[in-house]
mmCIF file of N, CA and C in Angstrom:
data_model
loop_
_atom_site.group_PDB
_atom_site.id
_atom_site.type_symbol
_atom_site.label_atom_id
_atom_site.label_comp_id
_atom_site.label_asym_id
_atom_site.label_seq_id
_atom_site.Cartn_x
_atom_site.Cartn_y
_atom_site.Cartn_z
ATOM 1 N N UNK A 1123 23.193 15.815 -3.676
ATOM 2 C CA UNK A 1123 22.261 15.662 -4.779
ATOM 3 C C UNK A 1123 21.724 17.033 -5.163
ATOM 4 N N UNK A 1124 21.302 17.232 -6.535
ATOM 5 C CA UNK A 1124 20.892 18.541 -6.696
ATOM 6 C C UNK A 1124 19.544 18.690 -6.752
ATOM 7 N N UNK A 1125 18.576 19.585 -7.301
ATOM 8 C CA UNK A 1125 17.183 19.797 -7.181
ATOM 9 C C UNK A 1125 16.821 19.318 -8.376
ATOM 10 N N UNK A 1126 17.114 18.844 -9.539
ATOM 11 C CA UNK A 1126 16.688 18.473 -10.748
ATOM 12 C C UNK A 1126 16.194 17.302 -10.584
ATOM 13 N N UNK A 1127 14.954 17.299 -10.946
ATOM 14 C CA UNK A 1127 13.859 16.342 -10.902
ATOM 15 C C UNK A 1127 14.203 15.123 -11.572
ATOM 16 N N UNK A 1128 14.164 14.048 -11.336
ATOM 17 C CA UNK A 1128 14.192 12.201 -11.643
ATOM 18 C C UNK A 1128 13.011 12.520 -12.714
ATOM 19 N N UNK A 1129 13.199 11.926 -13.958
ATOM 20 C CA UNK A 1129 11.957 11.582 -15.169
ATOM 21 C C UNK A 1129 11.694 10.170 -14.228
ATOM 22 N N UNK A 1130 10.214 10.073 -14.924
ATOM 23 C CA UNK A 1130 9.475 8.888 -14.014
ATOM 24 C C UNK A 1130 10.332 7.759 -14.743
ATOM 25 N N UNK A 1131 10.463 7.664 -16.195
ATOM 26 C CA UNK A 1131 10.955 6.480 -16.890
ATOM 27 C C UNK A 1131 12.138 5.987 -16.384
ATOM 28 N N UNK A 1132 12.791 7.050 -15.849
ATOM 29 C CA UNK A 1132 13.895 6.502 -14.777
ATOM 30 C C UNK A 1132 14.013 5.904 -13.578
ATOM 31 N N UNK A 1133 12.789 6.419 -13.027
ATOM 32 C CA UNK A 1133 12.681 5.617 -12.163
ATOM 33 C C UNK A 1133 11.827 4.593 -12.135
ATOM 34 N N UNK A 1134 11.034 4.023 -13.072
ATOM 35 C CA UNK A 1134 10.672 2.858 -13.846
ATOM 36 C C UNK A 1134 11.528 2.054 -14.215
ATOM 37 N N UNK A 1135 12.722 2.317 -14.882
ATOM 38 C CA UNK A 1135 13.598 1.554 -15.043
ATOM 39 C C UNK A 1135 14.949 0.818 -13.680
ATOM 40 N N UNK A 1136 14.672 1.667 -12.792
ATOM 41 C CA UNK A 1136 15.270 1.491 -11.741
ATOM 42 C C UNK A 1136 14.086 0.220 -10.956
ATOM 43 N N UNK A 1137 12.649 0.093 -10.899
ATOM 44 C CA UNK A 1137 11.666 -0.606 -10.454
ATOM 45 C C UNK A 1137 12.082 -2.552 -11.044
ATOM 46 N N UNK A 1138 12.300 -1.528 -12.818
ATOM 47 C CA UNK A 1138 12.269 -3.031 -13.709
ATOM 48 C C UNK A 1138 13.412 -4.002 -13.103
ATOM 49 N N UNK A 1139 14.398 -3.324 -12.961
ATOM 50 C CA UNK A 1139 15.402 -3.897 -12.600
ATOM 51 C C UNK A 1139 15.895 -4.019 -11.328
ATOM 52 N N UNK A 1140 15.130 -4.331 -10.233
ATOM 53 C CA UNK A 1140 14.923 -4.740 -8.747
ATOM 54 C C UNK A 1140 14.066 -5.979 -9.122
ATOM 55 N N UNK A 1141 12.720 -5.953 -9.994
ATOM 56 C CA UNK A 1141 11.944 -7.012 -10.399
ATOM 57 C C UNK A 1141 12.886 -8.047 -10.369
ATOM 58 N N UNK A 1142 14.381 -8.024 -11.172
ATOM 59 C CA UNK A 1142 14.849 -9.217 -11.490
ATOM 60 C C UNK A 1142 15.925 -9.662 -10.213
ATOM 61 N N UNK A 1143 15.782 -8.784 -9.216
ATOM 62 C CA UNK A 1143 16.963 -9.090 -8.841
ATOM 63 C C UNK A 1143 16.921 -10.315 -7.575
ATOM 64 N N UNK A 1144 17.995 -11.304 -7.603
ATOM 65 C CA UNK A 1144 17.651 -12.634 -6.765
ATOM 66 C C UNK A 1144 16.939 -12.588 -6.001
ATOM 67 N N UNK A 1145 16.225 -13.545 -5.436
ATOM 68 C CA UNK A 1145 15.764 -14.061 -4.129
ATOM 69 C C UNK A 1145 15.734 -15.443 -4.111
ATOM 70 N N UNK A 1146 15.918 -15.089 -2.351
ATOM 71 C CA UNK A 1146 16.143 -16.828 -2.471
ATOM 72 C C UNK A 1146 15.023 -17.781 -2.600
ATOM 73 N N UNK A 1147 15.034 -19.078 -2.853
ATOM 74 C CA UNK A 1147 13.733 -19.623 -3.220
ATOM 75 C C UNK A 1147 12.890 -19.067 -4.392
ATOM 76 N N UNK A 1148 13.019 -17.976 -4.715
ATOM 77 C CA UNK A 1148 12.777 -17.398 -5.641
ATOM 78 C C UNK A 1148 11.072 -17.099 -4.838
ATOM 79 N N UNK A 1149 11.152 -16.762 -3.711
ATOM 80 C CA UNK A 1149 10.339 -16.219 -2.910
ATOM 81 C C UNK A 1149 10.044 -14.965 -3.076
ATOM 82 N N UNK A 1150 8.787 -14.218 -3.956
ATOM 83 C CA UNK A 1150 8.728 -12.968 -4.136
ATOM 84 C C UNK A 1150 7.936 -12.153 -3.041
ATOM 85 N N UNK A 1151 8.917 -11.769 -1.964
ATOM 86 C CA UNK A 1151 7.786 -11.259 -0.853
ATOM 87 C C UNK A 1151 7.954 -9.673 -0.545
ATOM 88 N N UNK A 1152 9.122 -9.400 -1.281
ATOM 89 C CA UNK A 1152 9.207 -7.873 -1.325
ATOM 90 C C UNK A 1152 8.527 -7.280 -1.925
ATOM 91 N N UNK A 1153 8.143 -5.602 -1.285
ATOM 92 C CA UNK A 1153 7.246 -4.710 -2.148
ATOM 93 C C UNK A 1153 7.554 -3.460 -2.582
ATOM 94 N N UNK A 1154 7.709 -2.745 -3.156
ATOM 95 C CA UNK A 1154 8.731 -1.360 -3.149
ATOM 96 C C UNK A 1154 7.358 -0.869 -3.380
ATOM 97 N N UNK A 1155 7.558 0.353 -2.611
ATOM 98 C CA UNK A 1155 7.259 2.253 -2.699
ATOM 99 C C UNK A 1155 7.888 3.038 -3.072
ATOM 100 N N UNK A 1156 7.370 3.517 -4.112
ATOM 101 C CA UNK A 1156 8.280 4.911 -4.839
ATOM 102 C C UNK A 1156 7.842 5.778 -4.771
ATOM 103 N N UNK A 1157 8.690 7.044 -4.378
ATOM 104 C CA UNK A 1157 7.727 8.131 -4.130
ATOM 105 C C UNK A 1157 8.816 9.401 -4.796
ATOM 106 N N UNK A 1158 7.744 10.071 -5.193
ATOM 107 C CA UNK A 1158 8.460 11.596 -6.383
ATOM 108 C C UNK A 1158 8.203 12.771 -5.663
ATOM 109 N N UNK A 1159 6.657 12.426 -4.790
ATOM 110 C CA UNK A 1159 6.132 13.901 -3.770
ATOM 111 C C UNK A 1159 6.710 14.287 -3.464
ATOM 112 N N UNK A 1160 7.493 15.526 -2.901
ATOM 113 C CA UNK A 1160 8.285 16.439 -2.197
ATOM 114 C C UNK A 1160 7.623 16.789 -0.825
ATOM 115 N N UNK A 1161 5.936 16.596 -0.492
ATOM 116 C CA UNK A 1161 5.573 16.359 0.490
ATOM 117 C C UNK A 1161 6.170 15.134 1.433
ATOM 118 N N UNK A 1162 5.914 14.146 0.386
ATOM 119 C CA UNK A 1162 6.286 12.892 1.430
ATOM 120 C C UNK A 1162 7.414 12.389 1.313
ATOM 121 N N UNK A 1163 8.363 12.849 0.427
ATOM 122 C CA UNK A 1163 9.533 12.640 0.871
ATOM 123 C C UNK A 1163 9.607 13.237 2.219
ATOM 124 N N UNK A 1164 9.708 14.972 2.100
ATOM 125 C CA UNK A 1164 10.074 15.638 3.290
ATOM 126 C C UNK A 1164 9.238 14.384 5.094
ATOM 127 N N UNK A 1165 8.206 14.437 4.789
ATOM 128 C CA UNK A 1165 7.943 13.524 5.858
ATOM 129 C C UNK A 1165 8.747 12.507 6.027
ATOM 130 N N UNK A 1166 9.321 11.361 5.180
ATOM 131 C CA UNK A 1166 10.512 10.996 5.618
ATOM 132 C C UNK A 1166 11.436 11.390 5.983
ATOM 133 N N UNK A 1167 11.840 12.367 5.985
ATOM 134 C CA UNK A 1167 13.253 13.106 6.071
ATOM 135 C C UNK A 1167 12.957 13.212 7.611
ATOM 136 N N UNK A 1168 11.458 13.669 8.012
ATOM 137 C CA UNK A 1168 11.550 14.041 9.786
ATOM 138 C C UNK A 1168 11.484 12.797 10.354
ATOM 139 N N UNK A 1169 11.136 11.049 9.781
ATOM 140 C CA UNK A 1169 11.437 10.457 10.630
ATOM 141 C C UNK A 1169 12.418 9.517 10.167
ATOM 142 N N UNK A 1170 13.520 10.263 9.952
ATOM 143 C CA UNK A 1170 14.617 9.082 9.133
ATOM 144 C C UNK A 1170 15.977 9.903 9.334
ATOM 145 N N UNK A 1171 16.532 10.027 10.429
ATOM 146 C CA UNK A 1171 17.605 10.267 10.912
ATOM 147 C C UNK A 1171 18.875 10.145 9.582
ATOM 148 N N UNK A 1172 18.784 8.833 9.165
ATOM 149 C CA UNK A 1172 19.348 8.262 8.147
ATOM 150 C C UNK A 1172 19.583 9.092 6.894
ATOM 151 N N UNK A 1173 18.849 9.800 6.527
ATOM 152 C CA UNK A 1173 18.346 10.357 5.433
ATOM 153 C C UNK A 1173 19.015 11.755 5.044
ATOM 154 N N UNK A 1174 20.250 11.835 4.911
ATOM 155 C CA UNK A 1174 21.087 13.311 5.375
ATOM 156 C C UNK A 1174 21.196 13.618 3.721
ATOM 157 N N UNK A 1175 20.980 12.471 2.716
ATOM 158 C CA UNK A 1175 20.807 13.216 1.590
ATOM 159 C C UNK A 1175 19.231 14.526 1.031
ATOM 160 N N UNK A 1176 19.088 15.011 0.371
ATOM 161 C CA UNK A 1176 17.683 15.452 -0.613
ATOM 162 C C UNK A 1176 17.657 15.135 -1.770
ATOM 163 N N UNK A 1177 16.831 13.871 -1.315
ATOM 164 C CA UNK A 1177 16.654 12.920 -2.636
ATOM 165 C C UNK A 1177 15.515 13.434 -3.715
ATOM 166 N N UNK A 1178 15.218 13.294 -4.541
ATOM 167 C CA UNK A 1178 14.416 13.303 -5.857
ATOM 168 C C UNK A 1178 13.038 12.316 -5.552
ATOM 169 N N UNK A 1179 13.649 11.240 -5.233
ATOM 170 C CA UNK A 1179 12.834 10.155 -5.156
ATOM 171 C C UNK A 1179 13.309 9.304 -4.067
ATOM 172 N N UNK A 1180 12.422 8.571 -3.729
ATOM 173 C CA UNK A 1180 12.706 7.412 -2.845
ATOM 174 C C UNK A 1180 12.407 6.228 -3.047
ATOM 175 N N UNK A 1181 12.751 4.934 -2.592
ATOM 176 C CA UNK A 1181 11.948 3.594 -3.154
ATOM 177 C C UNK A 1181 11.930 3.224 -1.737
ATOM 178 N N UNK A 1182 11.461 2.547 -1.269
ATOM 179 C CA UNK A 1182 11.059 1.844 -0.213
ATOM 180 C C UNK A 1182 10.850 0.247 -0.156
ATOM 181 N N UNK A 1183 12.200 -0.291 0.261
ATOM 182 C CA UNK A 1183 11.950 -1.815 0.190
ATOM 183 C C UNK A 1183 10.931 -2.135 1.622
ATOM 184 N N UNK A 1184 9.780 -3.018 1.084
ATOM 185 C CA UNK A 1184 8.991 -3.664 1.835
ATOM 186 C C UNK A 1184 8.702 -4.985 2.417
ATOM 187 N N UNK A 1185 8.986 -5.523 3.252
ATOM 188 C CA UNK A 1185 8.635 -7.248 3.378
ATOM 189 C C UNK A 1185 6.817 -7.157 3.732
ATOM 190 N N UNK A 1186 6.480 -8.196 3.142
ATOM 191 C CA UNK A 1186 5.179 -8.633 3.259
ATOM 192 C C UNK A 1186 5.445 -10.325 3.861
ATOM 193 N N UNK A 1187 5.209 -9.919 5.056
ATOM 194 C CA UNK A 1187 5.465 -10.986 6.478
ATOM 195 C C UNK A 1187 4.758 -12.081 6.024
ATOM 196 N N UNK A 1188 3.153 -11.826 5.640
ATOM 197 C CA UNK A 1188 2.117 -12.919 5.474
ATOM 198 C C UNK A 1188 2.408 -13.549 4.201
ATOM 199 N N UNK A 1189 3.175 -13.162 3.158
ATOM 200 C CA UNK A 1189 3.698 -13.919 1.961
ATOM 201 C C UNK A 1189 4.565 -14.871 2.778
ATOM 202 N N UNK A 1190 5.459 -14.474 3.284
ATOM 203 C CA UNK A 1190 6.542 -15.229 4.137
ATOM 204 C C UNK A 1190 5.937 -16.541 4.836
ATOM 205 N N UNK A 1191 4.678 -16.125 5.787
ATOM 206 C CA UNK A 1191 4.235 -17.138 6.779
ATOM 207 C C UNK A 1191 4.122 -18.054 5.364
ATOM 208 N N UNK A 1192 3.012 -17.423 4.274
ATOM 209 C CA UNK A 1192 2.324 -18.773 3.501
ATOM 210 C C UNK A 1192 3.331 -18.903 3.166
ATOM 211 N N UNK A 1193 4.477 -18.975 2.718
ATOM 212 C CA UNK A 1193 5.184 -19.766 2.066
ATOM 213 C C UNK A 1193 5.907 -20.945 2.993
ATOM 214 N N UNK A 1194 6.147 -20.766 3.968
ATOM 215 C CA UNK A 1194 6.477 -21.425 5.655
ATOM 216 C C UNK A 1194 7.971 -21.655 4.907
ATOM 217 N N UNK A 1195 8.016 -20.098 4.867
ATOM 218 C CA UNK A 1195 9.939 -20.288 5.139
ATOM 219 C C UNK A 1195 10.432 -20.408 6.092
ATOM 220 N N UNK A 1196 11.555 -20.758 6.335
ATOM 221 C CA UNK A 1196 11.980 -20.562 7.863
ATOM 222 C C UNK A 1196 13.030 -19.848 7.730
ATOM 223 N N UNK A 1197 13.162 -19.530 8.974
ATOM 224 C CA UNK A 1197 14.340 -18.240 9.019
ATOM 225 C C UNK A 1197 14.022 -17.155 8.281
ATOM 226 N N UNK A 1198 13.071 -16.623 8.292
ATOM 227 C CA UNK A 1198 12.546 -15.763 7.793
ATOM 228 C C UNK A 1198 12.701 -14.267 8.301
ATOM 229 N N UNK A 1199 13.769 -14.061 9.209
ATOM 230 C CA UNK A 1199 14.209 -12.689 9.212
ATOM 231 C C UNK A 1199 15.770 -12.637 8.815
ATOM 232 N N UNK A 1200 16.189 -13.621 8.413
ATOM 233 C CA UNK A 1200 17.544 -13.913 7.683
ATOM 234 C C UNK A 1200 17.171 -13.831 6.012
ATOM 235 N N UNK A 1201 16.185 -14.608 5.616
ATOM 236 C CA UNK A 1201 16.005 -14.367 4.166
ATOM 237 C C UNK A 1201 15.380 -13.116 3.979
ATOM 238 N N UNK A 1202 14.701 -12.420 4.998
ATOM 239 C CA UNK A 1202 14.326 -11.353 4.533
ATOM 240 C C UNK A 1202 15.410 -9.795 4.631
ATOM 241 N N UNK A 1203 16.697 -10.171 5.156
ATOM 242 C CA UNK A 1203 17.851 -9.210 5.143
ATOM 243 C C UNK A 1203 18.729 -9.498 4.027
ATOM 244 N N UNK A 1204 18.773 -10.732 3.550
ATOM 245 C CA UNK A 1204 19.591 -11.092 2.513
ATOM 246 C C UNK A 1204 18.844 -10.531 1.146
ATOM 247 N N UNK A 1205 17.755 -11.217 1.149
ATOM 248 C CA UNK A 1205 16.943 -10.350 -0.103
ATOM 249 C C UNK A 1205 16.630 -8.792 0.019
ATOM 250 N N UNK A 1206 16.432 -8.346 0.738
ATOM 251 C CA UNK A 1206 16.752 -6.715 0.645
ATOM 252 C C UNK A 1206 17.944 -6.192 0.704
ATOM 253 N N UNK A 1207 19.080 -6.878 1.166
ATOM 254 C CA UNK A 1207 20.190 -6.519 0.618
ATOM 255 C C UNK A 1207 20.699 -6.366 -0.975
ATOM 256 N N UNK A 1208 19.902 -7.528 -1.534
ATOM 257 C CA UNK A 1208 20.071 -7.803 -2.873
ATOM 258 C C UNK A 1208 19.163 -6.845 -3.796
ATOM 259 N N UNK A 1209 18.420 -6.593 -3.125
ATOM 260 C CA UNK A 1209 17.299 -5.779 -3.976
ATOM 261 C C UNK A 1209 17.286 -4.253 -4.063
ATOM 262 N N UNK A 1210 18.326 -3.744 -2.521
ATOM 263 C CA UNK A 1210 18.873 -2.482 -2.853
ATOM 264 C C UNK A 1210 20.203 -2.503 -3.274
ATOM 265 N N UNK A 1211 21.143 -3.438 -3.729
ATOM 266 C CA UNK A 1211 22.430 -3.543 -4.432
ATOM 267 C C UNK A 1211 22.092 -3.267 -6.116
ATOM 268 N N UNK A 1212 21.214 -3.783 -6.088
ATOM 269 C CA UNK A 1212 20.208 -3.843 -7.668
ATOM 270 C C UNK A 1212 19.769 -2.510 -8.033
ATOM 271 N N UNK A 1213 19.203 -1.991 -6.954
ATOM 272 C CA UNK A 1213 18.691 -0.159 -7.264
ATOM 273 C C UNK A 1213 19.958 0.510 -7.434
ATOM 274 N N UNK A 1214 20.736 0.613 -6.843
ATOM 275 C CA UNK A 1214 22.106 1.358 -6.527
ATOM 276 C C UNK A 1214 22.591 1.151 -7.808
ATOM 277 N N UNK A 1215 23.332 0.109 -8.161
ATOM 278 C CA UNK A 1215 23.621 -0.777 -9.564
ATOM 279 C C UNK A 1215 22.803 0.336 -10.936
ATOM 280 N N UNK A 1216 21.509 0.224 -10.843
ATOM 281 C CA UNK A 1216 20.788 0.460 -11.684
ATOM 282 C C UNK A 1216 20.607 1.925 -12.007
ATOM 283 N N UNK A 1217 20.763 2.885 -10.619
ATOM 284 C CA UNK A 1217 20.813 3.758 -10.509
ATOM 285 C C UNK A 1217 22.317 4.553 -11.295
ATOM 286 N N UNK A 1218 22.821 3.858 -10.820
ATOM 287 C CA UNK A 1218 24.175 4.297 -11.191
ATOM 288 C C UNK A 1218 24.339 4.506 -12.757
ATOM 289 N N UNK A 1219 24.021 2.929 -13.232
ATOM 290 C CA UNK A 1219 23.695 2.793 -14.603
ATOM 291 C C UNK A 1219 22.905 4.238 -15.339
ATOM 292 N N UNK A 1220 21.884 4.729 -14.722
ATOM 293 C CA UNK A 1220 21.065 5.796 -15.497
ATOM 294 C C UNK A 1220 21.761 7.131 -14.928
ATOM 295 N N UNK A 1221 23.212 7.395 -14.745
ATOM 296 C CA UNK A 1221 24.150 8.526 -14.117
ATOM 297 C C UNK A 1221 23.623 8.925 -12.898
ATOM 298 N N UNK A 1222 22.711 8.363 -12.188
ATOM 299 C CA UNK A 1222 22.215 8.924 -11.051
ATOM 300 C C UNK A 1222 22.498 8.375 -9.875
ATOM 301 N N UNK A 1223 22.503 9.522 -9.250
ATOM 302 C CA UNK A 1223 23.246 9.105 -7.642
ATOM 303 C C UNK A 1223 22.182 8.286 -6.735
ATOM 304 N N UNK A 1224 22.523 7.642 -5.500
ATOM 305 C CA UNK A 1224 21.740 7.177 -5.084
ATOM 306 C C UNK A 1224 22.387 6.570 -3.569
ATOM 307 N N UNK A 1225 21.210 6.137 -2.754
ATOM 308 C CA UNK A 1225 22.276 6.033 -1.140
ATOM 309 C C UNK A 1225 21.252 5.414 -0.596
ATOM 310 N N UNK A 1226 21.570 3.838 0.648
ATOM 311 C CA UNK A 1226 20.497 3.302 1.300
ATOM 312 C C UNK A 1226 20.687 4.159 2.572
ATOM 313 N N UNK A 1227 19.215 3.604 2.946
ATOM 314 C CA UNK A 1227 18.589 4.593 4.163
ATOM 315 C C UNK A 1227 17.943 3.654 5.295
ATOM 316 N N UNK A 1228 19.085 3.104 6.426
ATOM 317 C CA UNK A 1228 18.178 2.132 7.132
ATOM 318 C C UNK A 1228 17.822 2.686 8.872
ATOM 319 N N UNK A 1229 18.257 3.982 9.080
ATOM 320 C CA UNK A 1229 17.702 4.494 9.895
ATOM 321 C C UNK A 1229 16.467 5.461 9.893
ATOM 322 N N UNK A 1230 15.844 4.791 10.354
ATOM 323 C CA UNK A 1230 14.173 5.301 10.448
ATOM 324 C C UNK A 1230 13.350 4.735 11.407
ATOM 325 N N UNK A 1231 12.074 5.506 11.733
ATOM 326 C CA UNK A 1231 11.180 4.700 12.052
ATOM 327 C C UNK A 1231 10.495 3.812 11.866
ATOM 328 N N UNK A 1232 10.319 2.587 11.675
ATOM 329 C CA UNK A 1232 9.562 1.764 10.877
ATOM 330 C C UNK A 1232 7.985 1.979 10.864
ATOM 331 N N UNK A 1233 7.565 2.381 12.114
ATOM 332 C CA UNK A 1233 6.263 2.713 12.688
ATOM 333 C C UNK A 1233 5.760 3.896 11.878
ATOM 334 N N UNK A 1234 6.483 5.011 12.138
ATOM 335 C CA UNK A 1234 6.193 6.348 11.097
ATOM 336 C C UNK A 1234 6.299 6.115 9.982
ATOM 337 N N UNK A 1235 7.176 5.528 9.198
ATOM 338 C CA UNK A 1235 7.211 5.341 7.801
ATOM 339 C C UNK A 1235 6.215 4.161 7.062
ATOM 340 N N UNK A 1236 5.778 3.556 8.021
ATOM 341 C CA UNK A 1236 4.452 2.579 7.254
ATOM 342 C C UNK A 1236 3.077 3.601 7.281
ATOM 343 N N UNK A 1237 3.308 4.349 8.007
ATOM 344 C CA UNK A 1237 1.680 5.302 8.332
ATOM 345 C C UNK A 1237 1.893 5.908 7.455
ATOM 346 N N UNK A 1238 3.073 6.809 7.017
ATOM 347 C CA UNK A 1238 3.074 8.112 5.794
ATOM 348 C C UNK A 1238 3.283 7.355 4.281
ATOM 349 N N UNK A 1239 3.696 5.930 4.547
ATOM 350 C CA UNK A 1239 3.568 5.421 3.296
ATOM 351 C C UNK A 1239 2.122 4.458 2.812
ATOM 352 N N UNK A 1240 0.991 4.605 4.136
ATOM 353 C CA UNK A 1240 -0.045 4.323 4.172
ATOM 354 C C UNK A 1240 -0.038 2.666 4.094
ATOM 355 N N UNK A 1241 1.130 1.509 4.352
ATOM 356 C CA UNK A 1241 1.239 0.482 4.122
ATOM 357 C C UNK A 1241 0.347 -0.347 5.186
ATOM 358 N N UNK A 1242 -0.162 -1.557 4.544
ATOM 359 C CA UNK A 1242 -1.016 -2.104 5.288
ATOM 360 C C UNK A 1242 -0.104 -3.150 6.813
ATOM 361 N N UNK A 1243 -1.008 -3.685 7.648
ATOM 362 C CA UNK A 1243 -0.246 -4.047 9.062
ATOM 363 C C UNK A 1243 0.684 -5.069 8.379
ATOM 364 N N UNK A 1244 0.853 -6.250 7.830
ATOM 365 C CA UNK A 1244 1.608 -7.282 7.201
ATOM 366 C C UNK A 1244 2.689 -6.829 6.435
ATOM 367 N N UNK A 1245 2.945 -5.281 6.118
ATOM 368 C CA UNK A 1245 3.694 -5.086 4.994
ATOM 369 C C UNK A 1245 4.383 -4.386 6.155
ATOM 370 N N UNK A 1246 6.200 -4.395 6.458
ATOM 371 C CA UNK A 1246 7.038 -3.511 6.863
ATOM 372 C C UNK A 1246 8.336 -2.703 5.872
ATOM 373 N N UNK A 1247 8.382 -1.500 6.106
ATOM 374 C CA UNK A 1247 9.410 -0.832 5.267
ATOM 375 C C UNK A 1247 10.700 -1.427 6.179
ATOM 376 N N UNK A 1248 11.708 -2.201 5.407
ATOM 377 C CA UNK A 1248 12.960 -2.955 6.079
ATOM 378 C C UNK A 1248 14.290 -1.765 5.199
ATOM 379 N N UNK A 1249 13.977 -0.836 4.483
ATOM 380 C CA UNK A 1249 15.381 -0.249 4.456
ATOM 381 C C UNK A 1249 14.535 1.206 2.671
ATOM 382 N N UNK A 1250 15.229 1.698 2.667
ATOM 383 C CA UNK A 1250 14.926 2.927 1.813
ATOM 384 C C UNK A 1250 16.082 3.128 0.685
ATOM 385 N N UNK A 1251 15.791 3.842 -0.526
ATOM 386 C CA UNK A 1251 17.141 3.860 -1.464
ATOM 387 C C UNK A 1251 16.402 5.615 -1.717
ATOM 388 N N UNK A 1252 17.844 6.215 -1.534
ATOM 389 C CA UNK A 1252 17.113 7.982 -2.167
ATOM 390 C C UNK A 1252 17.956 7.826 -2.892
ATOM 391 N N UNK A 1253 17.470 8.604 -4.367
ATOM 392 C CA UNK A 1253 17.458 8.867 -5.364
ATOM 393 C C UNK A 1253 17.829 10.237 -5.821
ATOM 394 N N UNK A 1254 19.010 11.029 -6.910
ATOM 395 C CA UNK A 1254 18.450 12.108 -7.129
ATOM 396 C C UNK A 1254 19.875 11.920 -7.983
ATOM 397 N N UNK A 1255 20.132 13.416 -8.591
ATOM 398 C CA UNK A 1255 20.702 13.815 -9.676
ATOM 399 C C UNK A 1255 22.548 14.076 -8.744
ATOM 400 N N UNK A 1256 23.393 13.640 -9.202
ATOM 401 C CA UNK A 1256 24.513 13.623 -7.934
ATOM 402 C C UNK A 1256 25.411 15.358 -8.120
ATOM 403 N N UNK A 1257 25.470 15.827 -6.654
ATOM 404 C CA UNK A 1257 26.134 17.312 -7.483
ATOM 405 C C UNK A 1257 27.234 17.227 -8.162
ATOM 406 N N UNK A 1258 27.546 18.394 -8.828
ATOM 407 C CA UNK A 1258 28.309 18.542 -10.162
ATOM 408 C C UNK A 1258 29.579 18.227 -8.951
ATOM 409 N N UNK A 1259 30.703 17.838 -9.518
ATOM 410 C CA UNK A 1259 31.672 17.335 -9.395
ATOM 411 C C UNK A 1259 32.223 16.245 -8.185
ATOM 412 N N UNK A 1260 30.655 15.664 -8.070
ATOM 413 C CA UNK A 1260 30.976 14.829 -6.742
ATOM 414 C C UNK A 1260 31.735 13.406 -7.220
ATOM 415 N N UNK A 1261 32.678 13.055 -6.727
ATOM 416 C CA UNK A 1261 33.525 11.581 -7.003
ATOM 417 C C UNK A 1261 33.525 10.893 -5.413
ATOM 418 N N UNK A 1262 32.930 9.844 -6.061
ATOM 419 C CA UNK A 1262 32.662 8.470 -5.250
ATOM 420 C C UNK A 1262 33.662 7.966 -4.455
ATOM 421 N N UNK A 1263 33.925 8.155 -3.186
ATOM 422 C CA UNK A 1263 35.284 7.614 -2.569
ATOM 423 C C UNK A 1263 35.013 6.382 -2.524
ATOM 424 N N UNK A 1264 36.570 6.028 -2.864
ATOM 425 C CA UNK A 1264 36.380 4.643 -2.891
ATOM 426 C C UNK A 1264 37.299 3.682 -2.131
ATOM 427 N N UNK A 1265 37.133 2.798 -1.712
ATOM 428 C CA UNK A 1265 38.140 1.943 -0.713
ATOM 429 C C UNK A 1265 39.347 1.495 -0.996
ATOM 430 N N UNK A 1266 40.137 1.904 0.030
ATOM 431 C CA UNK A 1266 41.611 1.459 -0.686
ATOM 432 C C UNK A 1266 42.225 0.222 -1.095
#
């Protein structure tokens, strides 16, 4: 990724279009964090092994557990991998759409990354999407 800064409207439009993207039950218990700081990105970067890109931006898919209890889903760490699967297929998708590169991030701390993203105890960060401008002549390998 290169150093050229993400416009916010882009990454607004990358937000709008996670809004729509499935869940099951149509259970809205995810929360995204977006972040543009170059402070707090970098703080992710020290606790996110995962994170070998230098992203622009980050989003941060969130489950909010206590939406979950009230709703008395069950299996509720199965719907909550399926819908964040879906919800960072949607960023990626979307990302792509606005020429911009983009990559999930599911190694991290969960513990460190709720403190630097200041998230309350009920809310967990379950996976990350970085964001940024893709370098000049990079092509997407693709599966045979």
């Amino acid at each position: 990724m290169t150093d050229d800064p993400i416009e916010r409207v882009q990454l607004e439009q990358i937000l709008e279009a996670v809004r729509w993207a499935p869940v099951g039950g149509n259970h809205r218990f995810l929360r995204f964090s977006a972040i543009q700081d170059p402070t707090i990105i970098n703080l992710l970067r020290m606790v996110s092994p995962g994170m070998i890109q230098r992203p622009q931006a980050v989003i941060t898919i969130c489950a909010n557990w206590d939406k979950l209890a009230e709703l008395k889903v069950k299996g509720t760490d199965r719907a909550a991998s399926i819908d964040v699967g879906a919800a960072m297929q949607t960023m990626l998708l979307a990302a792509h759409a606005l020429e911009l590169g983009s990559g999930p991030v599911t190694s991290f701390n969960k513990v460190a990354v709720g403190i630097i993203l200041n998230l309350p105890d009920n809310v967990t960060p379950e996976l990350m999407v970085c964001i940024g401008h893709p370098a000049p002549g990079y092509q997407m390998p693709m599966a045979p």
